[in-house]
Amino acid sequence: MVAYEESADIVFQNGIVFNPFTCDWIREDFAVRDGIIIGTGAAYQGRKEVDLRSSYVVPGFIDAHVHIESSLLSPYEYARLVMQHGTTTVIADPHEIANVCGTAGIDYMVRAHQTLPLDILIMLPSCVPATPLDECATHLTADVLSPYIGQDGILGLGEMMNVPGVLADDPIVWEKIPLTLIRDGHAPYLTGSMLDEYIASGLQSDHETCVLEEGREKLQKGMYLYMREGITERNLQTLIPLATPCTSSRCCFCTDDRHADMLVTSGHIDDCIRKAIEYGCEPEIAYKMASLSAAERFRLDDRGAISPGRVADFCILSDLNNCTVKATFKKGTKISPNQWNPVQNEISQCPFHARIPSVQEILIRGRGTARVIRIQEGQIGTTAEYTQISGEDIPDIKRDILKAVVVSRYHPERIGVGLVRGFGLTNGAIASSISHDSHNIIAIGTSDDEILRALSTVIKHKGAMVARSDTKECCLPLSIAGLMSELPYENVHAELTNLHRITDACGAIADPFMYLSFLALTVIPEIRVTTKGVFDVNMFSHVPIFTDT
Amino acid sequence: MVAYEESADIVFQNGIVFNPFTCDWIREDFAVRDGIIIGTGAAYQGRKEVDLRSSYVVPGFIDAHVHIESSLLSPYEYARLVMQHGTTTVIADPHEIANVCGTAGIDYMVRAHQTLPLDILIMLPSCVPATPLDECATHLTADVLSPYIGQDGILGLGEMMNVPGVLADDPIVWEKIPLTLIRDGHAPYLTGSMLDEYIASGLQSDHETCVLEEGREKLQKGMYLYMREGITERNLQTLIPLATPCTSSRCCFCTDDRHADMLVTSGHIDDCIRKAIEYGCEPEIAYKMASLSAAERFRLDDRGAISPGRVADFCILSDLNNCTVKATFKKGTKISPNQWNPVQNEISQCPFHARIPSVQEILIRGRGTARVIRIQEGQIGTTAEYTQISGEDIPDIKRDILKAVVVSRYHPERIGVGLVRGFGLTNGAIASSISHDSHNIIAIGTSDDEILRALSTVIKHKGAMVARSDTKECCLPLSIAGLMSELPYENVHAELTNLHRITDACGAIADPFMYLSFLALTVIPEIRVTTKGVFDVNMFSHVPIFTDT
């Protein structure tokens, strides 16, 4: 029998290894066998030995809350990209794909968990549909979710967005909470006794915090705080003062939503660490939050540190404060994402019943005081504007009032029309099959013809992002559930650049697809458009375009 | 429907409340309904309101590792005593009672969990018998333990003392480790690659650490460190420098073994906190270790802080740095231990087959070089001494060489005899049914007659501690499994004082029963006496008294 000290497959020598238990850096060797760290210190010999030459070594990064769908990438391409940035585990809530494909969407992510080198661990979507108004493939009730509990790769219940349902003791919500011991919350701006009640209901974390005092209250009341740095929501600079040695075990990083282009240009959790340090966080606290703290929060005793018995997930850094990842190791093996073999993974079923509307169907008739959705730059909230207009004058490019059309994925008869202001488009149209949370097909444009053409391209691909000018059309097909592309991330990044080149040329504001994707989201004030027309969030009901009809 | 803020049974107002999440003190109210904290802050009204008048309030204390049996008290009396010191939860390993009663002993503690106001949460004894040499009621194999997993009150697997078994892949050990996710270790002086292997096997904590660097290594390698302050092992002063804001979530307090007299005179976890602060620990770190850190280690999300959704276990302090507990609240109700109703709890079966030996059976025949067990003051280790002596000259009071007799609880035919030096007794005898880990009946004395009389009293009571001088005998009956008294703790304390008064008068060293209780423990070097006679720990076998036989 081989002595324990000599049983390693590989020994990594002379690293300066970050220890998240004590927040120290320790010059030491560590030994790996079968992907597991069997020990640390000088005693080990292995069949292979690697001299790390005093490089900084940190445990692999963990994203505490992410929707992979938001990257626009397949899980395979997502993994290939983020692992280069040091990420070895993500806690994924497949909320988007579950909306459009039901359990087939969850199963798709479970297979990604089973087949990819990135550890994709799944929190079950708790809120499908997101509201009683939202359309979706299947209602994910407790009965539908419960067979997943205990399955390999399933960690717990994802962000419980239905705060009113929790506080009103809605039985549909309350049947889900006891399913599992790990439950993520979602409690933007919730404070005081409502927050107390929400926490006492069993929701344990929040990643929606935008305000320092809000974060402090949540920490003090026992919530895990996932500091988010996503595309639209960037909370790190505000919240990072809350991460102290004492609180560090209860703070994590998360990205929630990052498009491929942000992942390519800024990075992933490495970007969170980099920014946290830039904003004044001690590097040791940041590296702990990115590893052990997240592992502990999700009861993943098998990772989060370079210590005996844990998986050998780690990164070699070329710059400590700038968090420059030189190499990522998963289960002791260096990740070479450009040499991966493609992984086959198909969604078993995904309804797509969208139909191209006729010109008649998107016509706005009448005149008078119209309700116009005013988008707000840098925000997903909208305001209602009331404007005199006639149906024939739409779109009114001078006043930047454009038509928005929403076509249901689920019900071919449902087509809604509204008015929107603030996109700035002077010609062409944009359309997309990403439209939270139902992910119906949505378009805005400078003429009915452009709108119908853009919609037609999206529907032809069973999902896509399309931008049209009067001279060209660019399309990023989203063949995976109309949410994600099958293309390599480099191509997706290039296509996104092309799409934005067209929208820029047409005079649109930056990131018009982002605003487009939230235009139908009925839970965020103040006015929206759905497959049933204009929706007043404050009244929580559909309303006509013209106030006097 | 009553508003959430008005639904409290009781609101505690104007406390200065310790927050272990952020290590802050916050002046706030907190509201309790059905024993649970429903919220904190100024919003609450209750049917009853209590003004805490700026008193310091801290979460109820948790002992991370204790053998209640060592208190000599029934669980009922133990609870009555330690709750006055602020303890609201103990993590108990019923190792002793399980040795002598098997599963009936575990069941006894489970019933204590079910019936007492103190939360007694159980770690299943992992090592019964403690060694292949030890006698016990039932071998607690994985098959015997597994029905307990998942039962209310069962947390995990208790201290895995069989370090050689772990490292040698002993299947009897390895069948137990996967039974549960929470597993306590026991790794005195273990370091380097042996410690790595032990940790990688799945053992997560240690409470046996005596040396600072040993503790640091264990923390760095991912073990939870329970700093112990018991009767014989006092490690707090040595280890407390390891408790920092960063490590505080992985450090706890434990007492392991404390007799009733130490609990009465020094206290319980309050004593650990007091000493930790005295030894230089920040009070906030100490109070966190005593509450949230232990709760988190054992995945007890329902306690460890005064925050929404957790049980209202807390203490009011009259002195913060001295940790003077003025009142303890369990589930929101003030503990008044002197008004408790007695709780019925009987052990269903507990074999006790000890037989009073004859004079012939304890006779030492022969002469020559004898092996003498030399006890070491302040330690449980012994050394072997080799002395010329004749059987007829025993006991040799001048040279302080006394006879030791061990009578089996389990096998009436087994009676072992040896020689011991260092007790200092000049007349009388002491005997006890507490003798780790088999808890056979053990006696030492200044004449065979005194020894037999002392043994006889122990056996008559089916377990007791007995001290005899030439003029009187004192007996503390241990009617619960021969390990614990049914008397009120005040009486037990008084009887212990009486026992020590006699042993003092007979010239014995301080705490002779402590040394007596370890005299048969075959795992601690260097020489012992068991029901089969003298045992050489280094050779790990029984040997004759005289070296030349």
CSV table of N, CA and C in Angstrom, one decimal, chain B residues 18 62 75 84 93 118 133 152 205 217 234 265 412 443 472 489 502-503:
chain,number,residue,atom,x,y,z
B,18,PHE,N,-27.1,42.3,21.3
B,18,PHE,CA,-26.0,41.8,20.6
B,18,PHE,C,-26.4,41.2,19.2
B,62,ILE,N,-24.7,28.3,23.6
B,62,ILE,CA,-24.7,26.9,23.0
B,62,ILE,C,-23.3,26.2,23.4
B,75,PRO,N,-30.2,14.7,33.3
B,75,PRO,CA,-30.4,15.8,32.3
B,75,PRO,C,-31.3,16.9,32.9
B,84,GLN,N,-29.5,28.5,34.2
B,84,GLN,CA,-29.3,29.7,35.0
B,84,GLN,C,-28.1,30.4,34.6
B,93,ASP,N,-23.2,14.5,23.4
B,93,ASP,CA,-22.8,13.2,22.9
B,93,ASP,C,-22.9,12.2,24.0
B,118,LEU,N,-34.3,22.8,28.3
B,118,LEU,CA,-33.0,22.9,27.6
B,118,LEU,C,-33.1,22.1,26.3
B,133,LEU,N,-10.7,-3.4,23.1
B,133,LEU,CA,-10.5,-4.0,24.4
B,133,LEU,C,-11.6,-3.6,25.4
B,152,ASP,N,-36.0,13.4,15.2
B,152,ASP,CA,-36.0,14.6,15.9
B,152,ASP,C,-34.9,14.7,17.0
B,205,SER,N,-14.5,18.6,12.9
B,205,SER,CA,-14.3,19.5,14.0
B,205,SER,C,-13.3,18.9,14.9
B,217,GLU,N,-3.3,25.1,12.7
B,217,GLU,CA,-3.3,24.2,11.6
B,217,GLU,C,-4.7,23.6,11.4
B,234,ARG,N,-8.2,22.3,30.1
B,234,ARG,CA,-8.5,23.7,30.1
B,234,ARG,C,-7.6,24.3,29.0
B,265,THR,N,-19.8,26.2,40.9
B,265,THR,CA,-18.9,27.3,41.3
B,265,THR,C,-18.4,28.2,40.2
B,412,PRO,N,-19.7,-10.9,35.4
B,412,PRO,CA,-19.4,-11.1,36.8
B,412,PRO,C,-18.1,-11.8,37.1
B,443,ALA,N,-11.8,0.6,42.3
B,443,ALA,CA,-11.5,1.1,43.6
B,443,ALA,C,-10.0,1.1,43.9
B,472,LYS,N,-15.5,6.8,58.9
B,472,LYS,CA,-16.8,7.0,58.2
B,472,LYS,C,-16.8,6.7,56.7
B,489,TYR,N,-29.1,19.2,42.0
B,489,TYR,CA,-27.7,19.5,41.8
B,489,TYR,C,-27.1,20.1,43.1
B,502,ILE,N,-13.7,13.8,53.0
B,502,ILE,CA,-13.1,12.5,53.5
B,502,ILE,C,-11.8,12.2,52.9
B,503,THR,N,-11.7,12.3,51.5
B,503,THR,CA,-10.4,12.0,50.9
B,503,THR,C,-9.3,12.9,51.3
